[in-house]
PDB file of C-alpha atoms in Angstrom:
ATOM      1  CA  MET A 237       2.317   5.286  16.072  1.00 72.00           C
ATOM      2  CA  THR A 238       0.269   3.132  13.700  1.00 89.00           C
ATOM      3  CA  TRP A 239      -0.236   3.147   9.959  1.00 93.00           C
ATOM      4  CA  ARG A 240      -3.368   5.212  10.582  1.00 93.00           C
ATOM      5  CA  ASP A 241      -1.142   8.125  11.581  1.00 95.00           C
ATOM      6  CA  ARG A 242       0.718   7.982   8.256  1.00 97.00           C
ATOM      7  CA  ILE A 243      -1.782   6.810   5.638  1.00 98.00           C
ATOM      8  CA  GLU A 244      -4.728   8.908   4.531  1.00 97.00           C
ATOM      9  CA  THR A 245      -7.431   8.957   1.905  1.00 96.00           C
ATOM     10  CA  ASN A 246      -8.874  12.098   0.400  1.00 95.00           C
ATOM     11  CA  PRO A 247     -11.239  12.125  -2.570  1.00 95.00           C
ATOM     12  CA  ASP A 248      -9.341  15.145  -3.928  1.00 94.00           C
ATOM     13  CA  VAL A 249      -5.975  13.328  -3.938  1.00 95.00           C
ATOM     14  CA  LEU A 250      -5.438  10.497  -6.464  1.00 95.00           C
ATOM     15  CA  SER A 251      -9.195   9.853  -6.590  1.00 95.00           C
ATOM     16  CA  GLY A 252      -9.232   8.813  -2.950  1.00 96.00           C
ATOM     17  CA  LYS A 253      -6.528   6.139  -3.165  1.00 97.00           C
ATOM     18  CA  PRO A 254      -4.632   5.680   0.103  1.00 98.00           C
ATOM     19  CA  VAL A 255      -1.482   7.813   0.140  1.00 98.00           C
ATOM     20  CA  VAL A 256       1.278   8.622   2.576  1.00 98.00           C
ATOM     21  CA  ALA A 257      -0.044  11.552   4.591  1.00 97.00           C
ATOM     22  CA  GLY A 258       0.984  14.935   3.252  1.00 95.00           C
ATOM     23  CA  THR A 259       2.109  13.506  -0.101  1.00 97.00           C
ATOM     24  CA  ARG A 260       0.625  12.274  -3.341  1.00 97.00           C
ATOM     25  CA  ILE A 261       2.603   9.034  -3.049  1.00 98.00           C
ATOM     26  CA  ALA A 262       0.204   6.092  -3.179  1.00 98.00           C
ATOM     27  CA  VAL A 263       0.519   3.112  -0.878  1.00 98.00           C
ATOM     28  CA  GLU A 264       0.064   1.024  -4.014  1.00 97.00           C
ATOM     29  CA  LEU A 265       3.225   2.524  -5.542  1.00 98.00           C
ATOM     30  CA  VAL A 266       5.352   1.844  -2.471  1.00 98.00           C
ATOM     31  CA  VAL A 267       4.168  -1.769  -2.250  1.00 98.00           C
ATOM     32  CA  GLU A 268       4.737  -2.234  -5.983  1.00 98.00           C
ATOM     33  CA  LEU A 269       8.302  -0.904  -5.754  1.00 98.00           C
ATOM     34  CA  LEU A 270       9.062  -3.295  -2.900  1.00 98.00           C
ATOM     35  CA  ALA A 271       7.561  -6.151  -4.940  1.00 98.00           C
ATOM     36  CA  GLU A 272       9.828  -5.125  -7.842  1.00 98.00           C
ATOM     37  CA  ASP A 273      12.787  -5.653  -5.496  1.00 98.00           C
ATOM     38  CA  TRP A 274      13.544  -2.013  -4.759  1.00 98.00           C
ATOM     39  CA  THR A 275      15.217  -1.598  -1.401  1.00 98.00           C
ATOM     40  CA  PRO A 276      13.872   0.889   1.129  1.00 98.00           C
ATOM     41  CA  ASP A 277      17.017   2.966   0.553  1.00 98.00           C
ATOM     42  CA  GLU A 278      16.319   3.113  -3.202  1.00 98.00           C
ATOM     43  CA  ILE A 279      12.742   4.215  -2.529  1.00 98.00           C
ATOM     44  CA  LEU A 280      13.910   6.878  -0.095  1.00 98.00           C
ATOM     45  CA  ASP A 281      16.479   8.148  -2.617  1.00 98.00           C
ATOM     46  CA  GLN A 282      13.829   8.494  -5.350  1.00 98.00           C
ATOM     47  CA  TYR A 283      11.069   9.775  -3.060  1.00 98.00           C
ATOM     48  CA  PRO A 284      12.703  12.041  -0.451  1.00 97.00           C
ATOM     49  CA  ALA A 285       9.296  13.005   0.966  1.00 97.00           C
ATOM     50  CA  LEU A 286       9.079   9.466   2.402  1.00 98.00           C
ATOM     51  CA  SER A 287      10.626   8.077   5.552  1.00 97.00           C
ATOM     52  CA  ARG A 288      11.308   4.517   6.656  1.00 97.00           C
ATOM     53  CA  PRO A 289       8.289   4.611   8.976  1.00 97.00           C
ATOM     54  CA  ASP A 290       6.168   5.658   5.968  1.00 98.00           C
ATOM     55  CA  ILE A 291       7.314   2.577   4.049  1.00 98.00           C
ATOM     56  CA  GLN A 292       6.521   0.367   7.041  1.00 97.00           C
ATOM     57  CA  ALA A 293       3.108   2.030   7.349  1.00 98.00           C
ATOM     58  CA  CYS A 294       2.388   1.166   3.707  1.00 98.00           C
ATOM     59  CA  LEU A 295       3.173  -2.478   4.374  1.00 97.00           C
ATOM     60  CA  HIS A 296       1.081  -2.551   7.545  1.00 97.00           C
ATOM     61  CA  TYR A 297      -1.814  -0.922   5.689  1.00 97.00           C
ATOM     62  CA  ALA A 298      -1.606  -3.501   2.881  1.00 96.00           C
ATOM     63  CA  HIS A 299      -1.379  -6.341   5.399  1.00 95.00           C
ATOM     64  CA  GLU A 300      -4.459  -5.184   7.272  1.00 94.00           C
ATOM     65  CA  ARG A 301      -6.468  -4.782   4.072  1.00 93.00           C
ATOM     66  CA  LEU A 302      -5.498  -8.255   2.861  1.00 92.00           C
ATOM     67  CA  GLN A 303      -6.124  -9.771   6.270  1.00 91.00           C
ATOM     68  CA  SER A 304      -9.722  -8.530   6.233  1.00 88.00           C
ATOM     69  CA  GLU A 305     -10.331  -9.710   2.658  1.00 85.00           C
ATOM     70  CA  ARG A 306     -12.757 -12.588   2.295  1.00 88.00           C
ATOM     71  CA  VAL A 307     -12.480 -15.137  -0.488  1.00 85.00           C
ATOM     72  CA  TYR A 308     -15.353 -17.405  -1.415  1.00 88.00           C
ATOM     73  CA  PRO A 309     -14.931 -20.471  -3.606  1.00 88.00           C
ATOM     74  CA  VAL A 310     -16.927 -20.467  -6.824  1.00 89.00           C
ATOM     75  CA  LYS A 311     -17.930 -23.724  -8.426  1.00 86.00           C
ATOM     76  CA  SER A 312     -16.765 -23.913 -12.009  1.00 82.00           C
ATOM     77  CA  SER A 313     -19.253 -24.536 -14.727  1.00 75.00           C
ATOM     78  CA  PRO A 314     -19.419 -28.120 -16.095  1.00 75.00           C
ATOM     79  CA  ASN A 315     -18.918 -26.605 -19.582  1.00 71.00           C
ATOM     80  CA  ARG A 316     -15.401 -25.489 -18.703  1.00 61.00           C
TER      81      ARG A 316
END
């Protein structure tokens, strides 16, 4: 099973933001909670609709999106 089996987008749910399939829990929220030092157990206690594999899928989704991101250097203006 991959993150694609657990993460979905639907324009009618949270304006199309990626969510855990079958929920209105955004990937963004799960990643933010982990960044705020919540443990997976704390997330699961507060969001019983989630499972550990859902949390992992959120991280894999975020990783893949960041991995494909391209960054281009921009020369700063001499007036700065």
